[in-house]
mmCIF file of C-alpha atoms and ligand atoms in Angstrom:
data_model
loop_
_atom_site.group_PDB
_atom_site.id
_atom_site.type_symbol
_atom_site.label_atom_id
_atom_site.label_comp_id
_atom_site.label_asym_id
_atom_site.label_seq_id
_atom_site.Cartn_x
_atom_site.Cartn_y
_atom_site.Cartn_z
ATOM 1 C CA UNK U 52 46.897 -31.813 -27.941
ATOM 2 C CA UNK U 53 47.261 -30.006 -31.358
ATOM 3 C CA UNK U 54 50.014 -27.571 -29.957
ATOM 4 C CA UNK U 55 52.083 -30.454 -27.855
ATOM 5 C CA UNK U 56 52.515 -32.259 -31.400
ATOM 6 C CA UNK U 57 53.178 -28.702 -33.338
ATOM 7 C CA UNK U 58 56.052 -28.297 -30.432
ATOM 8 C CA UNK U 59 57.516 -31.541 -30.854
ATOM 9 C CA UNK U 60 57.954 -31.355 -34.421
ATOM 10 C CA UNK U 61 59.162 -27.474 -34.744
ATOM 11 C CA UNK U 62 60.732 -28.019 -31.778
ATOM 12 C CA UNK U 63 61.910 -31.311 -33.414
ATOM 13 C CA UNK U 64 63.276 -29.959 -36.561
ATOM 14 C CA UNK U 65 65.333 -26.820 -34.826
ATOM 15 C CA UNK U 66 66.913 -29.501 -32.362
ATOM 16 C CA UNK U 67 67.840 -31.332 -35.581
ATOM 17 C CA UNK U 68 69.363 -28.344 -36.771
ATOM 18 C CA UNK U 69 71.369 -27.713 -33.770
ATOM 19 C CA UNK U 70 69.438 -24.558 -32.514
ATOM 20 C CA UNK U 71 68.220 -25.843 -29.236
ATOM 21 C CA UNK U 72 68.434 -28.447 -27.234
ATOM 22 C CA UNK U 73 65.957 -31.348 -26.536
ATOM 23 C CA UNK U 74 65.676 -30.227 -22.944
ATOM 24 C CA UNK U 75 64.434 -26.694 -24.318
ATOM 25 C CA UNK U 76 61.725 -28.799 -25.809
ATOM 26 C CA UNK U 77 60.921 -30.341 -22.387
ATOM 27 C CA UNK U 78 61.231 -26.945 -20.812
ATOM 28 C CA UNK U 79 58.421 -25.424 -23.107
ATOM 29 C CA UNK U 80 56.290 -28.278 -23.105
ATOM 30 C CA UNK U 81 56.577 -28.017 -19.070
ATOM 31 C CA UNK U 82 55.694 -24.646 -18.974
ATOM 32 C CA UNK U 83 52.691 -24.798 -21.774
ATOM 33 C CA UNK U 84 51.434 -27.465 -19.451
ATOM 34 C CA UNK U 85 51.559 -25.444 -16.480
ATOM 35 C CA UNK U 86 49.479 -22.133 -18.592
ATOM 36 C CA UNK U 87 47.013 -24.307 -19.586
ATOM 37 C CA UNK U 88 44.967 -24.683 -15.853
ATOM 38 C CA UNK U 89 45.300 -20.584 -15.567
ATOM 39 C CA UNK U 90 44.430 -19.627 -19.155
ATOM 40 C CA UNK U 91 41.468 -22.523 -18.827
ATOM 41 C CA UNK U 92 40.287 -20.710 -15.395
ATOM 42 C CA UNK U 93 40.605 -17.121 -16.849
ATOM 43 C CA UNK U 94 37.856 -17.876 -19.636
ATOM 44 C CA UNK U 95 35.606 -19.251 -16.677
ATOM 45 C CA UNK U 96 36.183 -16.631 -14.242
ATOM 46 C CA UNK U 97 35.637 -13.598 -17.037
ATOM 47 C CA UNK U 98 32.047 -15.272 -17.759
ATOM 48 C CA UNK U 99 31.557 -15.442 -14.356
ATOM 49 C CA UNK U 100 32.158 -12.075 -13.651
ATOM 50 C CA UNK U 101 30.690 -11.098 -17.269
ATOM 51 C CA UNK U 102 27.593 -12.968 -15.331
ATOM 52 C CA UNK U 103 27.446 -10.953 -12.635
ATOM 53 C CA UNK U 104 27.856 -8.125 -14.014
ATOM 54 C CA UNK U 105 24.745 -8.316 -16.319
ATOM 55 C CA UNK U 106 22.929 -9.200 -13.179
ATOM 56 C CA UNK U 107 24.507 -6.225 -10.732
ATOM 57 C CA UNK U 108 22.816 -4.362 -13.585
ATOM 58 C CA UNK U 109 19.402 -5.391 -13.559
ATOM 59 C CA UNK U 110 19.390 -4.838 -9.388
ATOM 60 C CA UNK U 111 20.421 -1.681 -9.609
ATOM 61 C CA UNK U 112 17.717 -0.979 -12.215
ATOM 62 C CA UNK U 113 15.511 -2.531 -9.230
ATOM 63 C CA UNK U 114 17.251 -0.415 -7.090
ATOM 64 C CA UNK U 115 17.141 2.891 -9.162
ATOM 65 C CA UNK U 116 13.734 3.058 -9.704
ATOM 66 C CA UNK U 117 12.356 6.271 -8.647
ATOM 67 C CA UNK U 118 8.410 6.452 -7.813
ATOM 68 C CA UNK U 119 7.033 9.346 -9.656
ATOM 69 C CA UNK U 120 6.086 10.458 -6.208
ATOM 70 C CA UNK U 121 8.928 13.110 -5.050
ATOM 71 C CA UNK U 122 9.383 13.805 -1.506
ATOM 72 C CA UNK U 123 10.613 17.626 -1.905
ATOM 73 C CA UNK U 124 9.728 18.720 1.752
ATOM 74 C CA UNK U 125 12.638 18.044 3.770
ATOM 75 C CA UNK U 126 10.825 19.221 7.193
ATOM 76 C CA UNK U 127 7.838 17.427 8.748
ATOM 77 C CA UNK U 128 5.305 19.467 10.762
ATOM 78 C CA UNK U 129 2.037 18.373 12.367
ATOM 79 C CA UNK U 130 -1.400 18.956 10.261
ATOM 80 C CA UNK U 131 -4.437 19.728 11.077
ATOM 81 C CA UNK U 132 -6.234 17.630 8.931
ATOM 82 C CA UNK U 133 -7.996 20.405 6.752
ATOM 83 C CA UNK U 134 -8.396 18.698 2.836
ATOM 84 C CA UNK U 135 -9.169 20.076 0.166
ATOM 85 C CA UNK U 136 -9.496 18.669 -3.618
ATOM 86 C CA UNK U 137 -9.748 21.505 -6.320
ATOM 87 C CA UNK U 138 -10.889 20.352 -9.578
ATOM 88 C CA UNK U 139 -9.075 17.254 -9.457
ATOM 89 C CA UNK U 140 -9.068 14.689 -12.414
ATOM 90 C CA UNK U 141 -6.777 11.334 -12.176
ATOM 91 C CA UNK U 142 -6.066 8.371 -14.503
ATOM 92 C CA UNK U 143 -4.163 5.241 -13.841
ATOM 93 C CA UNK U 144 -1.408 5.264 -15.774
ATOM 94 C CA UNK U 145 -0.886 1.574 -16.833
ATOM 95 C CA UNK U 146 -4.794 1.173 -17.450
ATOM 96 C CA UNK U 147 -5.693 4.661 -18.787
ATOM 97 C CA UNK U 148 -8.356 4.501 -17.165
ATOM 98 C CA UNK U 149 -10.199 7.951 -15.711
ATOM 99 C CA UNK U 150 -10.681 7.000 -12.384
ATOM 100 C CA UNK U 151 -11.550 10.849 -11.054
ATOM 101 C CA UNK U 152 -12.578 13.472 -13.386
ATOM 102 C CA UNK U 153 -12.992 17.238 -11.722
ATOM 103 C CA UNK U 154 -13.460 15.897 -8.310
ATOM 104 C CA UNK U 155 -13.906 19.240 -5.772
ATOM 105 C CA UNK U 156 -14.827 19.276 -2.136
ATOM 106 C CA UNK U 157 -13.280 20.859 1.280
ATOM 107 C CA UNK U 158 -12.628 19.081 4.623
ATOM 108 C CA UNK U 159 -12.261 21.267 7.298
ATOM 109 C CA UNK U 160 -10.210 19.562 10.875
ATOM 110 C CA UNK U 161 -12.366 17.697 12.771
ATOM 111 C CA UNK U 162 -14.692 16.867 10.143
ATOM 112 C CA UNK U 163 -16.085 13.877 8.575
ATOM 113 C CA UNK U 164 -16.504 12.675 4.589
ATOM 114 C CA UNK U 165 -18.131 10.462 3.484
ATOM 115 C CA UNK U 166 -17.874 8.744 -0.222
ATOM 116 C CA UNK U 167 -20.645 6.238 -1.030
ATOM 117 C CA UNK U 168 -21.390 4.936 -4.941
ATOM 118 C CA UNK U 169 -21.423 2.156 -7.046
ATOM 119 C CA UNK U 170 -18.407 -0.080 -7.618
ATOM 120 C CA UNK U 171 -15.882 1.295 -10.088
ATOM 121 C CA UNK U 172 -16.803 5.060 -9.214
ATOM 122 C CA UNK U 173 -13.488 6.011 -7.794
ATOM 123 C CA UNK U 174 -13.840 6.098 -4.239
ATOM 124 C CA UNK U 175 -10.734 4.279 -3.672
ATOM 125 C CA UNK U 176 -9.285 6.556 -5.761
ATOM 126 C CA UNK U 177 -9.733 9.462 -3.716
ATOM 127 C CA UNK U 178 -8.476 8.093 -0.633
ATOM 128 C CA UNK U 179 -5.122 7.134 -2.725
ATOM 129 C CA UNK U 180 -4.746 10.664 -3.857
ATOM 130 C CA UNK U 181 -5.547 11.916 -0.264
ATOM 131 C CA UNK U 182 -2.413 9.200 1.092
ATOM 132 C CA UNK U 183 -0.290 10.171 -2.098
ATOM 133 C CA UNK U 184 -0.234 7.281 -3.254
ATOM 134 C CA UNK U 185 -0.188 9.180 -6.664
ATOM 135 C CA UNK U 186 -0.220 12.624 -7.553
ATOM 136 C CA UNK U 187 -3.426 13.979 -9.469
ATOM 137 C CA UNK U 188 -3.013 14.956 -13.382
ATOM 138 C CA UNK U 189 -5.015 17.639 -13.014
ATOM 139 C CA UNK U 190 -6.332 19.982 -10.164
ATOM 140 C CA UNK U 191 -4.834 20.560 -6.755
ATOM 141 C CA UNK U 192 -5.334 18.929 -3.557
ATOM 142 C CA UNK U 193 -4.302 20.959 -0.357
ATOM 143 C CA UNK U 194 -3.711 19.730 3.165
ATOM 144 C CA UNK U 195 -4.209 22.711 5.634
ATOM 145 C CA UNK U 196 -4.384 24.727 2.201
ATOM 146 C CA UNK U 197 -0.943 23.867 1.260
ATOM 147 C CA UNK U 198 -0.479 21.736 -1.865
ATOM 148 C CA UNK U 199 -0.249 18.005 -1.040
ATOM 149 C CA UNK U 200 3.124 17.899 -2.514
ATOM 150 C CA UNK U 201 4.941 20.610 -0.641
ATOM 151 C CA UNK U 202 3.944 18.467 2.312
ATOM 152 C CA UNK U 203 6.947 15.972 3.545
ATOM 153 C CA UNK U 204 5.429 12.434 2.421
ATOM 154 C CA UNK U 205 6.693 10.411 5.431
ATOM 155 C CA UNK U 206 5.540 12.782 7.904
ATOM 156 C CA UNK U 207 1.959 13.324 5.887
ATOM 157 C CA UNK U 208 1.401 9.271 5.659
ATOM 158 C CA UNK U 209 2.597 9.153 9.665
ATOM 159 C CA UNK U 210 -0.653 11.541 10.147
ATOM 160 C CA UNK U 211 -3.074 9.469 8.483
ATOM 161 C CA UNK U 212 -4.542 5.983 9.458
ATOM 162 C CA UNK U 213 -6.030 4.171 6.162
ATOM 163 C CA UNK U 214 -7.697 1.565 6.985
ATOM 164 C CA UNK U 215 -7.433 -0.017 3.008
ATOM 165 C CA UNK U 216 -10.281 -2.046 1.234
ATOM 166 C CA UNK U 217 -7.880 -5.105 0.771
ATOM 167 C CA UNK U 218 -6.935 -5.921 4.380
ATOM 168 C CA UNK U 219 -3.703 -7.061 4.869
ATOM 169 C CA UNK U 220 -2.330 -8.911 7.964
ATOM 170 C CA UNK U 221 1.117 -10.778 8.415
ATOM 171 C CA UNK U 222 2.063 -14.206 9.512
ATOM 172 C CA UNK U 223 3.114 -12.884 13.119
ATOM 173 C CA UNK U 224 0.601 -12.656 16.544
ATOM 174 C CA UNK U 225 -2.269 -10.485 16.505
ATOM 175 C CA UNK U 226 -0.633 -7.682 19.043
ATOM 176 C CA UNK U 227 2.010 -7.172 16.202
ATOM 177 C CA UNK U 228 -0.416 -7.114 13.643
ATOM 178 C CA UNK U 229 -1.886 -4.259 15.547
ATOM 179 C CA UNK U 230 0.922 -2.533 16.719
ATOM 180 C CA UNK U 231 2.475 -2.944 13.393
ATOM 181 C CA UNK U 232 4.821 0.089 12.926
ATOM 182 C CA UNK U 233 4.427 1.617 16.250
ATOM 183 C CA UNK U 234 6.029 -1.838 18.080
ATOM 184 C CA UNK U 235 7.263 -0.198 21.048
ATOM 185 C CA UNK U 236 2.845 0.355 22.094
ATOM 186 C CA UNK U 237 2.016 -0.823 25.345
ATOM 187 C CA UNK U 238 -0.252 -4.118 25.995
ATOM 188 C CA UNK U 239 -3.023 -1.294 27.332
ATOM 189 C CA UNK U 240 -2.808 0.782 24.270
ATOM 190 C CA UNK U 241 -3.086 -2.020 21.989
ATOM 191 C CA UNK U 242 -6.330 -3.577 24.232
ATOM 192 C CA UNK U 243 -8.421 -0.268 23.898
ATOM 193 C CA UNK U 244 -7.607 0.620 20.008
ATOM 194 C CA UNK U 245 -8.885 -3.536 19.863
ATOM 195 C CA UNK U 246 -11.843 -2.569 22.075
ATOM 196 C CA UNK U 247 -12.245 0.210 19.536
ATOM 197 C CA UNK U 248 -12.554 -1.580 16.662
ATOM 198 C CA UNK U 249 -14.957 -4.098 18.366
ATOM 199 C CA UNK U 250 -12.657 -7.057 18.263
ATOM 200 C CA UNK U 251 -11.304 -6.981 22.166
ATOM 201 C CA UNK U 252 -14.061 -9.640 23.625
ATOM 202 C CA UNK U 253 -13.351 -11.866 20.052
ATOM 203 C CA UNK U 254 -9.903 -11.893 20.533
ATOM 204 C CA UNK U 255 -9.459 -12.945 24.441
ATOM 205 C CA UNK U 256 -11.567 -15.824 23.459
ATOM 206 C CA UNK U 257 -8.476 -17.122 21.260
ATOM 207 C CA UNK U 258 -6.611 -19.664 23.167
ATOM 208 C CA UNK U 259 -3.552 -17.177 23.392
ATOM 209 C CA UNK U 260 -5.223 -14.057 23.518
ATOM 210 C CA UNK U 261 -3.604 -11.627 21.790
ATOM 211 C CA UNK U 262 -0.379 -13.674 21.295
ATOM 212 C CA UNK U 263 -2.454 -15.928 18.473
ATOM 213 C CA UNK U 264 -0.497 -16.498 15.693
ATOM 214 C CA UNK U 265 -2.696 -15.179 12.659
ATOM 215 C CA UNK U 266 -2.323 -16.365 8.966
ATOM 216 C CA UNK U 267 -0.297 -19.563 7.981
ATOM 217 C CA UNK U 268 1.041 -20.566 11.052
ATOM 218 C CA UNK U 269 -1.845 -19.936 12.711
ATOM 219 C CA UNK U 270 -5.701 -19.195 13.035
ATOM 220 C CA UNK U 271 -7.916 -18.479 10.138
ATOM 221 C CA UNK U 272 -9.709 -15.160 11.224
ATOM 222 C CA UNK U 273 -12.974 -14.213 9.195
ATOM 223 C CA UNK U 274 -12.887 -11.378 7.221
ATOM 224 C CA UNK U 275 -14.774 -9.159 9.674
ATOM 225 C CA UNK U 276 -12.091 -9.874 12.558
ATOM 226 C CA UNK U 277 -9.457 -9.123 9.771
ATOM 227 C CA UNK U 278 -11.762 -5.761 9.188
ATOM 228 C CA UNK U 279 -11.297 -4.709 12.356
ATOM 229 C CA UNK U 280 -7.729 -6.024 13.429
ATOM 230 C CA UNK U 281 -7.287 -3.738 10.340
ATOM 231 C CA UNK U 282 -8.983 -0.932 12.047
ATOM 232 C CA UNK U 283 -7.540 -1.401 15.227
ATOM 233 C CA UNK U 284 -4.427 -0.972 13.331
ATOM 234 C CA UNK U 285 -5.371 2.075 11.902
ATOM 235 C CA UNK U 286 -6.803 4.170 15.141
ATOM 236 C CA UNK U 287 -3.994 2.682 17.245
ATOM 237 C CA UNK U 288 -1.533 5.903 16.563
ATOM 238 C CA UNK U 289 -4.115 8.662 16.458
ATOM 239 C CA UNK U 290 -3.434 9.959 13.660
ATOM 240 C CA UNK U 291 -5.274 13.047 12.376
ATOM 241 C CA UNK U 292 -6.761 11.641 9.658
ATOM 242 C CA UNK U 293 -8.356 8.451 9.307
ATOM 243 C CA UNK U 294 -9.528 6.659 6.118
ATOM 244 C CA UNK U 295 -11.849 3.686 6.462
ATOM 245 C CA UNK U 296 -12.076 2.210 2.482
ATOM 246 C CA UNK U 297 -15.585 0.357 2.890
ATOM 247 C CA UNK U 298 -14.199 -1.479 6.039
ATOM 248 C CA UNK U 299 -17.279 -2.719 7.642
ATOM 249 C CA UNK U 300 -18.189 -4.580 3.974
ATOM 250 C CA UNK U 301 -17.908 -7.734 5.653
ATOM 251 C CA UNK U 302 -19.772 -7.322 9.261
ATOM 252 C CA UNK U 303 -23.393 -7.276 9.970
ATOM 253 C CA UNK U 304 -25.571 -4.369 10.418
ATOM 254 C CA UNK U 305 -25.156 -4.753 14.047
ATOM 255 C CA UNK U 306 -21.478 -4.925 14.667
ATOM 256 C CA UNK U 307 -21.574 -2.230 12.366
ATOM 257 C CA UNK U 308 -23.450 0.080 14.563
ATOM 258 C CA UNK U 309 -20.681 -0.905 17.361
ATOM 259 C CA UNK U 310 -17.850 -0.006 15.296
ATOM 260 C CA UNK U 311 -19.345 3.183 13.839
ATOM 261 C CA UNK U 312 -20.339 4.092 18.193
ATOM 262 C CA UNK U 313 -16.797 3.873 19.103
ATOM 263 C CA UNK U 314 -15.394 5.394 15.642
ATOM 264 C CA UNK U 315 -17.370 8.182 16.648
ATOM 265 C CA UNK U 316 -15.659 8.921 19.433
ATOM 266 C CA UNK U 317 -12.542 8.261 17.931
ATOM 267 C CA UNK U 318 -13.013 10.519 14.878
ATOM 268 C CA UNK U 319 -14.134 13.725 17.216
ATOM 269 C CA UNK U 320 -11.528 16.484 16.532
ATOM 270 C CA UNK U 321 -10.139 13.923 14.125
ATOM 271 C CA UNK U 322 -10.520 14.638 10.079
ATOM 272 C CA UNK U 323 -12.123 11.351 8.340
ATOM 273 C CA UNK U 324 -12.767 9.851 5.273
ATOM 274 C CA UNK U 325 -15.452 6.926 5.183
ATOM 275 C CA UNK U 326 -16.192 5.009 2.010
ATOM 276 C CA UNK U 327 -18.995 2.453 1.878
ATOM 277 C CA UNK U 328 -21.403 0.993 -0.386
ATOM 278 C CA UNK U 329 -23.861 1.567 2.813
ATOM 279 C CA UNK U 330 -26.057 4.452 3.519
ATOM 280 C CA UNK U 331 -26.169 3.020 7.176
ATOM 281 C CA UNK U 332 -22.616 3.323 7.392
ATOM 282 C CA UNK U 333 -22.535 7.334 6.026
ATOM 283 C CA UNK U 334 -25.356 9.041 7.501
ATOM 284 C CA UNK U 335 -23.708 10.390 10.060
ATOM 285 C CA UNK U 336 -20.917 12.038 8.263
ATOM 286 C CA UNK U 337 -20.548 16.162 8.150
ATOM 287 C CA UNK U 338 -20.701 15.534 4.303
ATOM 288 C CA UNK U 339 -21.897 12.967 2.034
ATOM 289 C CA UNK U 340 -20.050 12.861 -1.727
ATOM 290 C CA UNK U 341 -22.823 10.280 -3.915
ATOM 291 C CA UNK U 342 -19.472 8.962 -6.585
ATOM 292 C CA UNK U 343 -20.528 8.067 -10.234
ATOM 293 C CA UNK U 344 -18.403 7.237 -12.804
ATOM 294 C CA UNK U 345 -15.559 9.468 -11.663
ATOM 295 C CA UNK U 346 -17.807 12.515 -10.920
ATOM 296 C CA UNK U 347 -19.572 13.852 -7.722
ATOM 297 C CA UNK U 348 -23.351 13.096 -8.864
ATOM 298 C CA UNK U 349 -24.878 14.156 -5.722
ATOM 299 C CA UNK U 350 -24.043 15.630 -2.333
ATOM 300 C CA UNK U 351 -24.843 16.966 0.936
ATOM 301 C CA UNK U 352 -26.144 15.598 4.355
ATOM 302 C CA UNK U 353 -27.814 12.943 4.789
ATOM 303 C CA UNK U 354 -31.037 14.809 5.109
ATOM 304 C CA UNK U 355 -30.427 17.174 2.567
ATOM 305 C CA UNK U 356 -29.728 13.873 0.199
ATOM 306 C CA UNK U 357 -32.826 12.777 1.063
ATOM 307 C CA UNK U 358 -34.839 15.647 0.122
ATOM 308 C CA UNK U 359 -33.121 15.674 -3.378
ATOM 309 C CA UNK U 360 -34.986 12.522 -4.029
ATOM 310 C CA UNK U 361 -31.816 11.499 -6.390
ATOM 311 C CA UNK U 362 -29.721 8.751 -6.822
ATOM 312 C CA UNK U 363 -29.203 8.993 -2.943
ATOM 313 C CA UNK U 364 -32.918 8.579 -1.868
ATOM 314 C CA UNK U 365 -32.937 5.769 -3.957
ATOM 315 C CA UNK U 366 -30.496 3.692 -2.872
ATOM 316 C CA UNK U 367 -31.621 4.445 0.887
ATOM 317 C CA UNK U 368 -34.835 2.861 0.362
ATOM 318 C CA UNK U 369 -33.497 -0.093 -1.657
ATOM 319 C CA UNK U 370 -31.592 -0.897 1.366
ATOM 320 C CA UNK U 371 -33.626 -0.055 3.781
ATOM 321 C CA UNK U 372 -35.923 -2.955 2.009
ATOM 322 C CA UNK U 373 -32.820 -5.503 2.046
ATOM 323 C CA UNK U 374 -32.445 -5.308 5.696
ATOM 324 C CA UNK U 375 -35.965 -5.646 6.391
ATOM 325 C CA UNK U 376 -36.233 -8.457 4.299
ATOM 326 C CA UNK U 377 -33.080 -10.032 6.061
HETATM 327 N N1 LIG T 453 -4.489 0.379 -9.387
HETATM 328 C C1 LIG T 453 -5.284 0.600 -10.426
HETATM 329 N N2 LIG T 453 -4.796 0.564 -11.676
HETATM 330 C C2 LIG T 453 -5.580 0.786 -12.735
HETATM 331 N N3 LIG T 453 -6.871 1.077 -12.684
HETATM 332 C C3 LIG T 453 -7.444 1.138 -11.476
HETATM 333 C C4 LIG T 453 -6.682 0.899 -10.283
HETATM 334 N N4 LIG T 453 -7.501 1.028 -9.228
HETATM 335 C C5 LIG T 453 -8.705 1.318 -9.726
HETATM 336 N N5 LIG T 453 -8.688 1.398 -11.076
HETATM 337 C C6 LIG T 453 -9.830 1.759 -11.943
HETATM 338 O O1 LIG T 453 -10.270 3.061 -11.599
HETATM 339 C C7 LIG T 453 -11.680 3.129 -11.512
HETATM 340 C C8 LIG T 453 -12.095 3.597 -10.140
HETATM 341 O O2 LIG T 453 -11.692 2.623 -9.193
HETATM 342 P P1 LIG T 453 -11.883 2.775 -7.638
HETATM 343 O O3 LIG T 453 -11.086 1.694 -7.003
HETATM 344 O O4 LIG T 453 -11.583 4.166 -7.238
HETATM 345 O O5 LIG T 453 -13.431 2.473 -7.464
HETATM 346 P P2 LIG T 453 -14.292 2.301 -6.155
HETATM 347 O O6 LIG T 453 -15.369 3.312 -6.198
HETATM 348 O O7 LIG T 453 -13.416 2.292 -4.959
HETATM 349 O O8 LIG T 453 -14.937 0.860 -6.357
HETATM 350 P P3 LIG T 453 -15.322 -0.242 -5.262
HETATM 351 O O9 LIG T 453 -16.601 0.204 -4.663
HETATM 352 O O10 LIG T 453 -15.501 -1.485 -6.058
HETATM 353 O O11 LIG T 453 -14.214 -0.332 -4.302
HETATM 354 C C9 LIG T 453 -12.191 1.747 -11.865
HETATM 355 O O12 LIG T 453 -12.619 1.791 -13.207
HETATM 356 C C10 LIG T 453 -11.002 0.840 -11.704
HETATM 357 O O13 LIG T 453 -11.042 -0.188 -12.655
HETATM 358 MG MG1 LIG T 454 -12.849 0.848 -3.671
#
């Protein structure tokens, strides 16, 4: 445009004068021509790299972000399952609010925990501390009296089956939902953990057994099977811990008698954690933690509980009315 008409008419006037010729004027006009395309193209390309670049950047943001959780042991050894929680207060970070506040109490291996209290208490909160999901603010917790953070964290979460309050199952056949990171578990192994968790004689009555496509593609389970497909999950490995985050919520008294028959099998020489809103559910356990607002408000066996006449006592025989009443 604007510079073909300034050539012609500098170009114009020195060919007038004698300096150059009119094919120089051709020549340049030739050549701007020909600079145009790659001068055009260099603009686009430098945005689109200028693009890219400003969005390399925010992935490796993604990609940089360290959890606050540090892995510093480089070895991973086998527990025991011994647990201890020493003055241990915790507050969610984003929320700020105090979910544990001077929490104390001592699992030895083998032994079983129970957490029962209202909603909001922070029972869920102590089985995150006890998988790492976050480190405490305050206090110590110790695995076989070593400090939960000189333990190596893929080695400690390999050791523990947490069966969490918010089941989750994937869009894939029930045997894989089971096996789930262990996928090399024989069809035998995966039957008895799903015999374990009470599901076995639900599941064979599925069209394709244990190749059922859950989710989406496939059946809708209830959210007792998903309980214990969730369990299953959990006890497949045999893992020295075990965490059940009120995971019989959703099945009746009586399945929930099954489930806690087998667990207790399963849990012998096994460390466990069992939160539930249930005093049918606890009673059993080595040691019962009554949760309140953060704080341990009561605690013993269940007998001992009972005799306190507390906050324990009470809730027994408010739900010992419910079920007779159902
Ligand atoms: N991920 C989170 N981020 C922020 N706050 C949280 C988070 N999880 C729980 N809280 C808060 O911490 C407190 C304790 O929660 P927690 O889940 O431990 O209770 P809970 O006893 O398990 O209750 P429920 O019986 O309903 O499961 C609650 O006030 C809750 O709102
Ligand atoms: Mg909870």
């Amino acid at each position: 445009g604007l510079s073909t008409i300034l050539t012609i008419y500098i170009g114009g006037s020195e060919a007038i004068q004698g300096r150059i010729t009119e094919g120089n004027i051709a020549q340049f006009l030739l050549y701007i021509g020909r600079l145009t395309w790659p001068i055009a193209s260099l603009g686009w390309v430098t945005s689109l790299i200028q693009r890219a670049a400003a969005s390399q950047a925010r992935i490796n943001e993604f990609l940089e972000t360290r959890t606050s959780i540090s892995n510093t042991a480089a070895v991973a050894e086998q527990i025991r399952g011994d647990i201890e929680f020493r003055n241990v207060s915790f507050t969610y970070a984003h929320s700020g609010i105090k979910a544990l506040d001077r929490v104390s109490f001592h699992i030895r291996p083998g032994q079983s925990l129970a957490i029962i209290g209202r909603t909001g208490s922070g029972k869920s909160s102590i089985a995150n501390l006890v998988c790492r999901l976050y480190d405490a603010d305050e206090g110590e917790i110790l695995i076989d009296g070593k400090s939960i953070k000189d333990i190596n964290l893929y080695s400690l979460r390999s050791q523990i089956g947490y069966v969490p309050q918010e089941v989750f199952l994937f869009s894939d056949t029930i045997a894989n939902n089971i096996a789930f990171s262990s996928l090399s578990e024989s069809k035998e192994v995966i039957a008895q953990a799903a015999k374990d968790a009470a599901i076995y004689s639900s599941i064979i009555e599925f069209p394709e057994k244990f190749e059922t496509m859950v989710g989406e593609r496939g059946i809708t389970l209830s959210g007792g099977q998903k309980q214990r497909i969730s369990i299953a999950r959990a006890i497949l490995r045999q893992p020295r811990i075990l965490i059940f985050d009120d995971c019989l919520s959703a099945v009746d008294t009586q399945t929930e008698e099954e489930i806690l028959h087998n667990l207790a099998r399963i849990m012998k020489g096994r460390t466990s954690i069992i939160i539930s809103h249930r005093v049918s559910s606890v009673k059993q356990a080595s040691h019962i933690l009554v949760m309140d607002n953060g704080r341990i408000l009561e605690e013993g066996t269940h007998e001992q509980l009972l005799g306190r006449k507390g906050a324990y006592h009470q809730l027994h025989l408010k739900q010992l009315l419910e079920e007779e009443k159902a």
